[in-house]
Short mmCIF file of C-alpha atoms and ligand atoms in Angstrom, two decimals:
data_model
loop_
_atom_site.label_atom_id
_atom_site.label_comp_id
_atom_site.label_asym_id
_atom_site.label_seq_id
_atom_site.Cartn_x
_atom_site.Cartn_y
_atom_site.Cartn_z
CA UNK A 1 0.00 0.00 0.00
CA UNK A 2 1.04 3.59 -0.59
CA UNK A 3 1.93 5.89 2.33
CA UNK A 4 -1.33 7.84 2.70
CA UNK A 5 -3.34 4.61 2.71
CA UNK A 6 -0.92 3.10 5.21
CA UNK A 7 -1.38 6.16 7.44
CA UNK A 8 -5.12 5.66 7.54
CA UNK A 9 -5.35 1.87 7.72
CA UNK A 10 -2.24 0.49 9.41
CA UNK A 11 -3.00 -1.08 12.78
CA UNK A 12 -6.73 -0.45 12.37
CA UNK A 13 -8.72 -3.48 13.49
CA UNK A 14 -12.48 -3.61 13.85
CA UNK A 15 -13.24 -4.28 17.52
CA UNK A 16 -14.87 -7.75 17.60
CA UNK A 17 -17.53 -7.42 20.32
CA UNK A 18 -19.14 -4.16 19.06
CA UNK A 19 -17.83 -3.59 15.54
CA UNK A 20 -16.31 -0.25 16.59
CA UNK A 21 -14.15 0.98 13.69
CA UNK A 22 -11.73 2.75 16.03
CA UNK A 23 -9.31 1.01 18.35
CA UNK A 24 -10.70 1.36 21.91
CA UNK A 25 -8.55 2.85 24.65
CA UNK A 26 -7.81 -0.15 26.88
CA UNK A 27 -7.30 1.70 30.14
CA UNK A 28 -6.11 -1.27 32.13
CA UNK A 29 -2.93 -2.24 33.94
CA UNK A 30 -3.70 -5.94 34.19
CA UNK A 31 -5.73 -8.76 32.60
CA UNK A 32 -7.70 -11.58 34.23
CA UNK A 33 -6.16 -15.02 33.66
CA UNK A 34 -8.05 -18.30 33.27
CA UNK A 35 -5.40 -20.37 34.98
CA UNK A 36 -1.94 -19.30 36.13
CA UNK A 37 -0.06 -18.11 33.03
CA UNK A 38 -3.02 -18.97 30.79
CA UNK A 39 -4.30 -15.73 29.24
CA UNK A 40 -5.28 -14.03 25.98
CA UNK A 41 -1.79 -12.77 25.19
CA UNK A 42 -1.85 -9.88 27.67
CA UNK A 43 -0.77 -10.12 31.29
CA UNK A 44 0.44 -6.63 32.31
CA UNK A 45 0.32 -3.32 30.41
CA UNK A 46 4.02 -2.50 30.76
CA UNK A 47 4.58 -5.63 28.67
CA UNK A 48 1.69 -5.18 26.25
CA UNK A 49 -1.53 -3.25 25.86
CA UNK A 50 -3.92 -3.66 22.91
CA UNK A 51 -4.18 0.09 22.22
CA UNK A 52 -0.39 0.39 22.21
CA UNK A 53 -0.01 -2.76 20.15
CA UNK A 54 -2.28 -1.44 17.37
CA UNK A 55 -0.35 1.84 17.35
CA UNK A 56 3.00 0.03 17.21
CA UNK A 57 1.78 -2.01 14.26
CA UNK A 58 0.96 1.26 12.46
CA UNK A 59 4.35 2.76 13.36
CA UNK A 60 6.15 -0.23 11.84
CA UNK A 61 4.08 -0.04 8.65
CA UNK A 62 4.89 3.65 8.22
CA UNK A 63 8.64 2.95 8.09
CA UNK A 64 8.33 -0.25 6.07
CA UNK A 65 9.57 -2.11 9.17
CA UNK A 66 8.55 -5.48 10.59
CA UNK A 67 8.38 -4.14 14.14
CA UNK A 68 7.55 -0.93 15.97
CA UNK A 69 8.01 -0.05 19.63
CA UNK A 70 6.65 3.04 21.34
CA UNK A 71 8.14 4.89 24.29
CA UNK A 72 7.13 7.56 26.78
CA UNK A 73 9.33 10.15 25.00
CA UNK A 74 11.80 10.48 22.15
CA UNK A 75 14.63 10.45 24.67
CA UNK A 76 13.28 7.27 26.27
CA UNK A 77 13.60 5.69 22.80
CA UNK A 78 17.18 7.03 22.53
CA UNK A 79 17.94 5.60 25.96
CA UNK A 80 16.55 2.17 25.00
CA UNK A 81 18.98 1.96 22.07
CA UNK A 82 21.96 2.93 24.23
CA UNK A 83 20.94 0.25 26.72
CA UNK A 84 21.81 -2.36 24.09
CA UNK A 85 25.50 -1.49 24.53
CA UNK A 86 28.21 -2.92 26.76
CA UNK A 87 30.64 -0.61 28.61
CA UNK A 88 33.62 0.34 26.46
CA UNK A 89 31.58 0.74 23.29
CA UNK A 90 32.32 3.65 20.98
CA UNK A 91 29.41 5.56 19.50
CA UNK A 92 29.84 7.92 16.56
CA UNK A 93 27.28 10.72 16.76
CA UNK A 94 26.57 13.47 14.24
CA UNK A 95 27.94 16.71 15.65
CA UNK A 96 24.72 18.73 15.60
CA UNK A 97 22.58 16.00 17.06
CA UNK A 98 19.37 17.12 18.84
CA UNK A 99 20.41 19.01 22.00
CA UNK A 100 18.63 16.62 24.37
CA UNK A 101 20.22 13.56 22.77
CA UNK A 102 23.67 15.15 23.11
CA UNK A 103 22.94 16.02 26.75
CA UNK A 104 21.84 12.46 27.52
CA UNK A 105 25.02 11.09 25.92
CA UNK A 106 27.43 13.61 27.46
CA UNK A 107 25.96 14.03 30.93
CA UNK A 108 24.34 10.69 31.73
CA UNK A 109 25.74 7.89 29.60
CA UNK A 110 29.38 9.02 29.28
CA UNK A 111 29.90 8.03 32.94
CA UNK A 112 29.06 4.39 32.13
CA UNK A 113 32.30 4.11 30.15
CA UNK A 114 30.65 4.70 26.80
CA UNK A 115 32.82 6.63 24.37
CA UNK A 116 30.73 9.15 22.42
CA UNK A 117 32.54 10.80 19.51
CA UNK A 118 30.84 13.75 17.84
CA UNK A 119 31.68 13.84 14.15
CA UNK A 120 30.69 16.00 11.17
CA UNK A 121 28.75 13.36 9.25
CA UNK A 122 28.24 15.53 6.18
CA UNK A 123 31.82 14.32 5.59
CA UNK A 124 31.79 10.49 5.24
CA UNK A 125 35.62 10.37 5.28
CA UNK A 126 35.60 11.89 8.79
CA UNK A 127 33.23 9.16 9.95
CA UNK A 128 35.41 6.43 8.43
CA UNK A 129 38.45 7.91 10.17
CA UNK A 130 36.68 7.89 13.55
CA UNK A 131 35.44 4.29 13.26
CA UNK A 132 37.36 1.69 15.29
CA UNK A 133 36.67 -2.00 16.07
CA UNK A 134 35.06 -0.79 19.34
CA UNK A 135 32.46 1.21 17.38
CA UNK A 136 29.03 -0.30 18.02
CA UNK A 137 26.67 2.45 16.91
CA UNK A 138 26.63 5.10 14.23
CA UNK A 139 24.07 7.71 15.27
CA UNK A 140 22.66 9.81 12.47
CA UNK A 141 20.07 12.55 12.48
CA UNK A 142 19.13 13.95 9.09
CA UNK A 143 18.24 16.70 8.40
CA UNK A 144 20.05 17.92 11.51
CA UNK A 145 18.79 20.34 14.07
CA UNK A 146 19.10 23.32 13.82
CA UNK A 147 21.66 23.58 10.98
CA UNK A 148 19.68 21.37 8.55
CA UNK A 149 22.74 19.47 7.40
CA UNK A 150 21.84 16.45 5.31
CA UNK A 151 23.71 13.21 5.97
CA UNK A 152 24.02 10.55 3.28
CA UNK A 153 22.29 7.57 4.90
CA UNK A 154 23.59 5.05 2.35
CA UNK A 155 27.18 6.20 2.91
CA UNK A 156 26.72 5.89 6.68
CA UNK A 157 25.25 2.40 6.23
CA UNK A 158 28.41 1.41 4.39
CA UNK A 159 30.68 2.70 7.15
CA UNK A 160 28.56 0.98 9.79
CA UNK A 161 28.64 -2.30 7.89
CA UNK A 162 32.43 -2.23 7.44
CA UNK A 163 32.82 -1.55 11.16
CA UNK A 164 30.22 -4.05 12.33
CA UNK A 165 28.24 -1.25 13.98
CA UNK A 166 24.49 -0.66 13.97
CA UNK A 167 23.19 2.35 12.07
CA UNK A 168 20.54 4.33 13.93
CA UNK A 169 18.73 7.14 12.11
CA UNK A 170 16.70 9.71 14.00
CA UNK A 171 14.03 10.41 11.37
CA UNK A 172 12.04 12.95 13.41
CA UNK A 173 12.56 15.92 11.05
CA UNK A 174 11.71 14.16 7.78
CA UNK A 175 8.91 11.91 9.08
CA UNK A 176 8.30 8.52 7.41
CA UNK A 177 6.31 10.32 4.70
CA UNK A 178 9.46 11.95 3.32
CA UNK A 179 12.25 9.55 4.30
CA UNK A 180 12.42 5.83 5.08
CA UNK A 181 15.94 5.07 6.37
CA UNK A 182 15.52 1.28 6.70
CA UNK A 183 15.26 1.11 2.89
CA UNK A 184 18.59 3.00 2.71
CA UNK A 185 20.44 0.59 5.00
CA UNK A 186 19.64 1.73 8.54
CA UNK A 187 19.12 -0.92 11.26
CA UNK A 188 16.95 1.15 13.60
CA UNK A 189 14.80 4.23 12.95
CA UNK A 190 13.95 6.56 15.80
CA UNK A 191 11.26 9.22 16.15
CA UNK A 192 10.33 11.75 18.71
CA UNK A 193 6.61 11.29 18.07
CA UNK A 194 6.15 14.50 20.05
CA UNK A 195 6.90 16.23 16.75
CA UNK A 196 5.41 15.43 13.31
CA UNK A 197 3.87 12.05 14.17
CA UNK A 198 1.92 13.42 17.16
CA UNK A 199 1.63 16.66 15.21
CA UNK A 200 -0.63 18.64 17.55
CA UNK A 201 1.75 19.77 20.33
CA UNK A 202 -0.36 17.93 22.90
CA UNK A 203 1.80 14.96 23.93
CA UNK A 204 5.32 13.59 24.44
CA UNK A 205 6.32 10.29 22.85
CA UNK A 206 9.00 8.29 21.07
CA UNK A 207 9.28 5.31 18.76
CA UNK A 208 11.74 2.78 17.36
CA UNK A 209 11.19 0.80 14.19
CA UNK A 210 13.31 -2.12 12.99
CA UNK A 211 13.04 -5.19 10.81
CA UNK A 212 15.73 -7.41 12.33
CA UNK A 213 14.14 -9.96 14.66
CA UNK A 214 17.13 -10.05 17.05
CA UNK A 215 17.10 -6.26 17.47
CA UNK A 216 13.35 -6.26 17.99
CA UNK A 217 13.62 -8.89 20.73
CA UNK A 218 16.42 -7.03 22.49
CA UNK A 219 14.66 -3.67 22.30
CA UNK A 220 11.30 -5.12 23.27
CA UNK A 221 13.05 -6.53 26.34
CA UNK A 222 14.46 -3.08 27.17
CA UNK A 223 11.02 -1.52 26.71
CA UNK A 224 9.50 -4.10 29.07
CA UNK A 225 12.33 -4.30 31.59
CA UNK A 226 13.07 -0.56 31.82
CA UNK A 227 9.43 0.45 31.46
CA UNK A 228 9.35 3.76 29.55
CA UNK A 229 6.04 3.02 27.85
CA UNK A 230 3.33 5.49 26.77
CA UNK A 231 -0.09 5.34 28.44
CA UNK A 232 -2.98 3.79 26.46
CA UNK A 233 -4.41 7.33 26.14
CA UNK A 234 -1.22 8.66 24.53
CA UNK A 235 -0.92 5.58 22.31
CA UNK A 236 -4.48 6.21 21.12
CA UNK A 237 -3.80 9.90 20.43
CA UNK A 238 -0.61 9.16 18.49
CA UNK A 239 -2.33 6.46 16.45
CA UNK A 240 -5.15 8.92 15.68
CA UNK A 241 -2.57 11.52 14.61
CA UNK A 242 -0.80 9.05 12.32
CA UNK A 243 -3.93 8.87 10.17
CA UNK A 244 -3.46 12.47 9.00
CA UNK A 245 0.36 12.45 8.87
CA UNK A 246 0.41 12.24 5.06
CA UNK A 247 -1.81 15.25 4.40
CA UNK A 248 -0.19 17.29 7.17
CA UNK A 249 3.31 16.65 5.81
CA UNK A 250 2.32 17.88 2.34
CA UNK A 251 1.29 21.25 3.79
CA UNK A 252 4.37 21.44 6.09
CA UNK A 253 6.51 20.84 3.02
CA UNK A 254 4.67 23.43 0.92
CA UNK A 255 5.00 26.04 3.67
CA UNK A 256 8.65 25.18 4.36
CA UNK A 257 9.53 25.60 0.68
CA UNK A 258 7.68 28.93 0.34
CA UNK A 259 9.09 30.36 3.57
CA UNK A 260 12.66 29.29 2.70
CA UNK A 261 12.39 30.87 -0.76
CA UNK A 262 10.93 34.06 0.65
CA UNK A 263 13.67 34.36 3.30
CA UNK A 264 16.41 33.61 0.77
CA UNK A 265 15.25 36.60 -1.27
CA UNK A 266 15.04 39.06 1.66
CA UNK A 267 17.79 41.61 2.26
CA UNK A 268 17.58 41.39 6.08
CA UNK A 269 18.38 37.67 5.95
CA UNK A 270 22.03 36.60 5.82
CA UNK A 271 21.63 32.91 4.99
CA UNK A 272 18.89 30.28 4.90
CA UNK A 273 19.29 26.58 5.73
CA UNK A 274 16.67 24.37 4.13
CA UNK A 275 17.43 21.10 2.28
CA UNK A 276 14.87 21.93 -0.43
CA UNK A 277 16.83 24.99 -1.63
CA UNK A 278 19.19 24.40 -4.55
CA UNK A 279 21.75 26.52 -2.65
CA UNK A 280 21.83 23.98 0.22
CA UNK A 281 25.29 22.30 0.23
CA UNK A 282 23.80 18.78 0.36
CA UNK A 283 20.72 19.48 -1.77
CA UNK A 284 21.64 16.66 -4.19
CA UNK A 285 21.72 14.03 -1.41
CA UNK A 286 18.51 15.44 0.07
CA UNK A 287 16.75 15.23 -3.30
CA UNK A 288 17.87 11.63 -3.63
CA UNK A 289 17.01 10.24 -0.21
CA UNK A 290 13.99 12.42 0.65
CA UNK A 291 10.61 12.72 -1.03
CA UNK A 292 9.85 16.12 0.51
CA UNK A 293 11.64 18.53 2.87
CA UNK A 294 9.28 19.12 5.83
CA UNK A 295 8.62 22.46 7.44
CA UNK A 296 11.86 23.15 9.33
CA UNK A 297 13.75 26.23 8.17
CA UNK A 298 16.72 27.90 9.91
CA UNK A 299 18.16 31.28 9.05
CA UNK A 300 20.55 33.96 10.23
CA UNK A 301 19.11 37.43 10.49
CA UNK A 302 21.44 40.15 9.24
CA UNK A 303 21.60 41.95 12.57
CA UNK A 304 22.36 41.84 16.28
CA UNK A 305 20.70 39.81 19.03
CA UNK A 306 18.59 42.89 19.88
CA UNK A 307 17.31 42.96 16.30
CA UNK A 308 16.44 39.27 16.63
CA UNK A 309 14.43 39.91 19.80
CA UNK A 310 12.55 42.75 18.07
CA UNK A 311 11.79 40.47 15.15
CA UNK A 312 10.57 37.66 17.43
CA UNK A 313 8.27 40.05 19.31
CA UNK A 314 6.71 41.30 16.08
CA UNK A 315 5.67 37.86 14.84
CA UNK A 316 1.94 37.23 15.19
CA UNK A 317 1.34 33.79 13.64
CA UNK A 318 4.63 32.13 14.63
CA UNK A 319 4.65 31.54 18.40
CA UNK A 320 7.94 31.70 20.30
CA UNK A 321 8.26 28.20 21.77
CA UNK A 322 10.49 25.13 21.83
CA UNK A 323 9.50 21.97 19.96
CA UNK A 324 8.40 21.57 16.34
CA UNK A 325 6.27 19.55 13.98
CA UNK A 326 2.86 20.68 15.24
CA UNK A 327 0.03 22.06 13.13
CA UNK A 328 0.77 25.58 14.40
CA UNK A 329 3.88 27.49 13.34
CA UNK A 330 6.59 28.01 15.94
CA UNK A 331 9.77 30.04 16.11
CA UNK A 332 12.74 29.23 18.30
CA UNK A 333 16.05 30.85 19.19
CA UNK A 334 18.39 27.82 19.35
CA UNK A 335 21.28 29.53 21.18
CA UNK A 336 19.11 30.64 24.12
CA UNK A 337 16.41 27.95 23.98
CA UNK A 338 16.68 24.44 22.51
CA UNK A 339 20.47 24.34 22.22
CA UNK A 340 21.46 26.17 25.41
CA UNK A 341 22.87 22.91 26.81
CA UNK A 342 25.21 22.37 23.84
CA UNK A 343 28.79 23.25 24.90
CA UNK A 344 29.65 26.81 23.79
CA UNK A 345 32.63 25.80 21.64
CA UNK A 346 30.45 23.24 19.83
CA UNK A 347 27.80 25.91 19.21
CA UNK A 348 30.49 28.18 17.75
CA UNK A 349 31.82 25.41 15.53
CA UNK A 350 28.33 24.60 14.22
CA UNK A 351 27.35 28.22 13.65
CA UNK A 352 24.63 28.43 16.31
CA UNK A 353 24.98 32.12 17.10
CA UNK A 354 22.88 35.05 18.38
CA UNK A 355 21.37 35.74 14.92
CA UNK A 356 20.21 32.16 14.27
CA UNK A 357 16.46 31.57 14.17
CA UNK A 358 14.69 28.23 13.63
CA UNK A 359 11.17 28.03 12.24
CA UNK A 360 8.75 25.14 12.37
CA UNK A 361 6.27 25.96 9.62
CA UNK A 362 2.84 24.63 10.53
CA UNK A 363 -0.08 23.84 8.25
CA UNK A 364 -1.64 27.32 8.12
CA UNK A 365 -2.15 29.10 4.78
CA UNK A 366 1.19 29.74 3.10
CA UNK A 367 0.43 33.42 2.42
CA UNK A 368 -0.27 34.10 6.09
CA UNK A 369 3.11 32.66 7.14
CA UNK A 370 5.04 34.61 4.52
CA UNK A 371 3.13 37.82 5.33
CA UNK A 372 3.87 37.39 9.04
CA UNK A 373 7.60 37.04 8.43
CA UNK A 374 7.55 39.93 5.99
CA UNK A 375 5.95 42.40 8.41
CA UNK A 376 8.28 41.32 11.23
CA UNK A 377 11.39 41.70 9.04
C1 PLP B 1 12.52 16.37 20.23
C2 PLP B 1 13.53 15.49 19.63
C3 PLP B 1 14.05 14.40 20.33
C4 PLP B 1 13.65 14.08 21.75
O1 PLP B 1 12.33 13.74 21.86
P1 PLP B 1 11.39 14.02 23.15
O2 PLP B 1 10.09 13.52 22.69
O3 PLP B 1 11.45 15.50 23.41
O4 PLP B 1 11.98 13.25 24.28
C5 PLP B 1 14.97 13.58 19.68
N1 PLP B 1 15.36 13.84 18.41
C6 PLP B 1 14.90 14.91 17.72
C7 PLP B 1 15.38 15.15 16.34
C8 PLP B 1 13.97 15.77 18.30
O5 PLP B 1 13.54 16.82 17.62
#
């Protein structure tokens, strides 16, 4: 089936006792057993819950994966992957990885004798050079946040294969509508479902998708044993949101394109970072591995931090808030907000400065978004 059909139908089962077309919310922690250990496949909701199971089936289908697992947050999903590792493992991480992922690696997991190396993955030679026999994971996020670098997933799959490491791709920014990393050689795909998949800025969630049976079993064990599962209510909401992911992404893409083109032509804008622009340094790779470019646009204002604050205050449609991927447009100042926990020297190296602004273009009318930016500029 094609993606929009998959969005609507994956994991949808008619409820047998009533014929309800929608998956009920099974608000239960436990299940009555006939005899000890004789039950209908459910014994405790940390292990399995029917509402969550239906949602996980849909998640897997979206990424063309055999298995999907959902978590209480995107970072809980990140944590589950790291919990596959033994002490001493080396992990190669893209240098402008999501701020929270970097913080989890640097401040929590580094003390368990895990060796995180932050590498510029737009340069495959640099990744090859950093790979050693101890390398167990290659951690890719593409497009990256907030600099919108595009990483060649196939090239990273090759490096990972040569090294015997697993390739993990955080696919949050592209969504499964625009990019399916498993088909490009990734072993595990990760989402913060808080963003495009949830899509309505009303929940926190994460997901992992994989086709390898051994990885599924190991990660399912982590999910069960460590326990970062979403509630049946959140699983229901995320499954409901998945149904409209396809149509939402088309409008995010349309708005992202129009906003990036408008900004690129404006004299108060120094540079625009959006993989859909021909001027983007990795546009060719983006055009090859993505089917659309989402609604995330970063740019440098030609001005001081005070000018940036004035601009932010003038915006009427874009709300100043962290997060992204919701139906409403948001604006964020990475240096002071989402990326404040990134070490200062790393911020400098990446180009996250006082004039950098990140937009999450929602699904409003394109003209209203462009007009809002225009009046504020
Ligand atoms: C938000 C985000 C995360 C973390 O997800 P939470 O749901 O906030 O825990 C991870 N990766 C990316 C790319 C994100 O944008």
